[in-house]
Amino acid sequence: MSREGLTLAYHNHDPELRLAGREFHHILASTDPRYVKFCLDSHWISRGFGDSNVALYAVIKLYGDRIVELHIRQSRESIWTETLGDGDIDYSFLTKFTREICIHPLVTVEQAAEETSPNTMDSLAAHKISLARARDIFASFLS
């Protein structure tokens, strides 16, 4: 954190993960962890590495000490869902894994829609459901 109370946190999307994540890893490996933290967008990491939870957990192992924020959303069969819940990313395991390495990032629930995403409710209703599920999944962060 700077004297001004600000934290610079790198946030990626999936293009930086092409070619085995060359750009992504270069950015994090070439910056000083004291000055550049990491905003882990779990879904972009998973998607960028071919919908891989294994790659997601490897990134957390490599850069977990830099994670200050966690962006979460869900998909099923690689299609973004309306709400957080069961799906491609195992958030219960992710929570357990982050607790094991003693990080407690700010958790931000996101929504995303693609052409094939379900559209059965408005954004506010979807956020209410996702918030309730996030509170359950990440309850251990509150203790």
GROMACS .gro file of C-alpha atoms in nm:
model
  143
    1MET     CA    1   0.000   0.000   0.000
    2SER     CA    2   0.125   0.347  -0.084
    3ARG     CA    3   0.152   0.647   0.144
    4GLU     CA    4  -0.175   0.766  -0.012
    5GLY     CA    5  -0.349   0.443   0.094
    6LEU     CA    6  -0.373   0.308  -0.262
    7THR     CA    7  -0.287  -0.040  -0.384
    8LEU     CA    8  -0.198  -0.114  -0.746
    9ALA     CA    9  -0.338  -0.455  -0.840
   10TYR     CA   10  -0.291  -0.618  -1.179
   11HIS     CA   11  -0.614  -0.760  -1.326
   12ASN     CA   12  -0.609  -0.983  -1.632
   13HIS     CA   13  -0.851  -1.117  -1.888
   14ASP     CA   14  -0.790  -1.419  -2.108
   15PRO     CA   15  -0.576  -1.267  -2.391
   16GLU     CA   16  -0.273  -1.239  -2.160
   17LEU     CA   17  -0.293  -1.613  -2.105
   18ARG     CA   18  -0.227  -1.709  -2.466
   19LEU     CA   19   0.099  -1.889  -2.543
   20ALA     CA   20   0.108  -2.056  -2.200
   21GLY     CA   21   0.041  -1.727  -2.026
   22ARG     CA   22   0.363  -1.565  -2.144
   23GLU     CA   23   0.237  -1.206  -2.105
   24PHE     CA   24   0.058  -1.280  -1.777
   25HIS     CA   25   0.360  -1.445  -1.615
   26HIS     CA   26   0.595  -1.179  -1.753
   27ILE     CA   27   0.391  -0.903  -1.589
   28LEU     CA   28   0.383  -1.069  -1.247
   29ALA     CA   29   0.740  -1.203  -1.260
   30SER     CA   30   0.881  -0.866  -1.374
   31THR     CA   31   0.719  -0.648  -1.109
   32ASP     CA   32   0.799  -0.603  -0.743
   33PRO     CA   33   0.535  -0.769  -0.520
   34ARG     CA   34   0.572  -0.481  -0.273
   35TYR     CA   35   0.432  -0.242  -0.534
   36VAL     CA   36   0.218  -0.453  -0.768
   37LYS     CA   37  -0.046  -0.679  -0.615
   38PHE     CA   38  -0.281  -0.913  -0.799
   39CYS     CA   39  -0.655  -0.901  -0.855
   40LEU     CA   40  -0.730  -1.264  -0.934
   41ASP     CA   41  -1.024  -1.299  -1.171
   42SER     CA   42  -1.080  -1.668  -1.122
   43HIS     CA   43  -1.295  -1.714  -1.428
   44TRP     CA   44  -1.065  -1.533  -1.672
   45ILE     CA   45  -0.773  -1.740  -1.543
   46SER     CA   46  -0.967  -2.065  -1.580
   47ARG     CA   47  -1.104  -1.972  -1.922
   48GLY     CA   48  -0.773  -1.835  -2.049
   49PHE     CA   49  -0.597  -2.159  -1.967
   50GLY     CA   50  -0.859  -2.374  -2.144
   51ASP     CA   51  -1.125  -2.394  -1.869
   52SER     CA   52  -0.877  -2.541  -1.624
   53ASN     CA   53  -0.923  -2.543  -1.247
   54VAL     CA   54  -0.576  -2.698  -1.225
   55ALA     CA   55  -0.427  -2.390  -1.392
   56LEU     CA   56  -0.629  -2.164  -1.164
   57TYR     CA   57  -0.489  -2.334  -0.852
   58ALA     CA   58  -0.136  -2.324  -1.000
   59VAL     CA   59  -0.169  -1.946  -1.047
   60ILE     CA   60  -0.283  -1.912  -0.685
   61LYS     CA   61   0.017  -2.117  -0.572
   62LEU     CA   62   0.256  -1.904  -0.777
   63TYR     CA   63   0.112  -1.561  -0.697
   64GLY     CA   64  -0.110  -1.615  -0.393
   65ASP     CA   65   0.096  -1.388  -0.172
   66ARG     CA   66   0.010  -1.100  -0.406
   67ILE     CA   67  -0.367  -1.157  -0.426
   68VAL     CA   68  -0.560  -0.868  -0.271
   69GLU     CA   69  -0.889  -0.908  -0.456
   70LEU     CA   70  -1.081  -1.201  -0.600
   71HIS     CA   71  -1.337  -1.158  -0.880
   72ILE     CA   72  -1.588  -1.441  -0.898
   73ARG     CA   73  -1.859  -1.552  -1.138
   74GLN     CA   74  -1.964  -1.892  -1.266
   75SER     CA   75  -2.012  -2.088  -1.585
   76ARG     CA   76  -2.144  -2.428  -1.681
   77GLU     CA   77  -1.985  -2.610  -1.971
   78SER     CA   78  -1.788  -2.290  -2.041
   79ILE     CA   79  -2.101  -2.070  -2.071
   80TRP     CA   80  -2.144  -1.791  -1.815
   81THR     CA   81  -2.436  -1.843  -1.580
   82GLU     CA   82  -2.666  -1.578  -1.440
   83THR     CA   83  -2.579  -1.650  -1.079
   84LEU     CA   84  -2.299  -1.785  -0.867
   85GLY     CA   85  -2.339  -2.150  -0.772
   86ASP     CA   86  -2.224  -2.492  -0.882
   87GLY     CA   87  -2.047  -2.499  -1.213
   88ASP     CA   88  -1.710  -2.513  -1.384
   89ILE     CA   89  -1.516  -2.344  -1.103
   90ASP     CA   90  -1.509  -2.518  -0.767
   91TYR     CA   91  -1.529  -2.215  -0.537
   92SER     CA   92  -1.548  -2.427  -0.221
   93PHE     CA   93  -1.210  -2.575  -0.306
   94LEU     CA   94  -1.078  -2.233  -0.407
   95THR     CA   95  -1.182  -2.095  -0.068
   96LYS     CA   96  -1.016  -2.384   0.115
   97PHE     CA   97  -0.703  -2.344  -0.096
   98THR     CA   98  -0.674  -1.968  -0.034
   99ARG     CA   99  -0.724  -2.017   0.342
  100GLU     CA  100  -0.446  -2.275   0.345
  101ILE     CA  101  -0.204  -2.017   0.207
  102CYS     CA  102  -0.342  -1.758   0.450
  103ILE     CA  103  -0.486  -1.503   0.212
  104HIS     CA  104  -0.819  -1.328   0.266
  105PRO     CA  105  -0.882  -1.113  -0.041
  106LEU     CA  106  -1.167  -0.875  -0.102
  107VAL     CA  107  -1.427  -1.084  -0.288
  108THR     CA  108  -1.616  -0.916  -0.573
  109VAL     CA  109  -1.916  -1.092  -0.727
  110GLU     CA  110  -1.943  -1.026  -1.099
  111GLN     CA  111  -2.199  -1.097  -1.367
  112ALA     CA  112  -2.119  -1.164  -1.727
  113ALA     CA  113  -2.338  -1.265  -2.017
  114GLU     CA  114  -2.268  -1.423  -2.349
  115GLU     CA  115  -2.503  -1.489  -2.637
  116THR     CA  116  -2.577  -1.838  -2.502
  117SER     CA  117  -2.599  -1.739  -2.132
  118PRO     CA  118  -2.934  -1.799  -1.962
  119ASN     CA  119  -3.150  -1.489  -1.929
  120THR     CA  120  -3.428  -1.575  -1.685
  121MET     CA  121  -3.409  -1.285  -1.438
  122ASP     CA  122  -3.303  -0.925  -1.412
  123SER     CA  123  -2.958  -0.824  -1.293
  124LEU     CA  124  -3.069  -0.725  -0.942
  125ALA     CA  125  -3.239  -1.061  -0.880
  126ALA     CA  126  -2.930  -1.243  -1.008
  127HIS     CA  127  -2.700  -1.038  -0.783
  128LYS     CA  128  -2.915  -1.111  -0.477
  129ILE     CA  129  -2.888  -1.485  -0.541
  130SER     CA  130  -2.514  -1.461  -0.610
  131LEU     CA  131  -2.454  -1.255  -0.296
  132ALA     CA  132  -2.632  -1.513  -0.079
  133ARG     CA  133  -2.431  -1.795  -0.235
  134ALA     CA  134  -2.104  -1.600  -0.204
  135ARG     CA  135  -2.172  -1.544   0.166
  136ASP     CA  136  -2.208  -1.920   0.211
  137ILE     CA  137  -1.905  -2.013   0.000
  138PHE     CA  138  -1.675  -1.749   0.149
  139ALA     CA  139  -1.808  -1.753   0.506
  140SER     CA  140  -1.472  -1.874   0.632
  141PHE     CA  141  -1.317  -1.544   0.517
  142LEU     CA  142  -1.531  -1.365   0.776
  143SER     CA  143  -1.384  -1.553   1.072
   0.00000   0.00000   0.00000
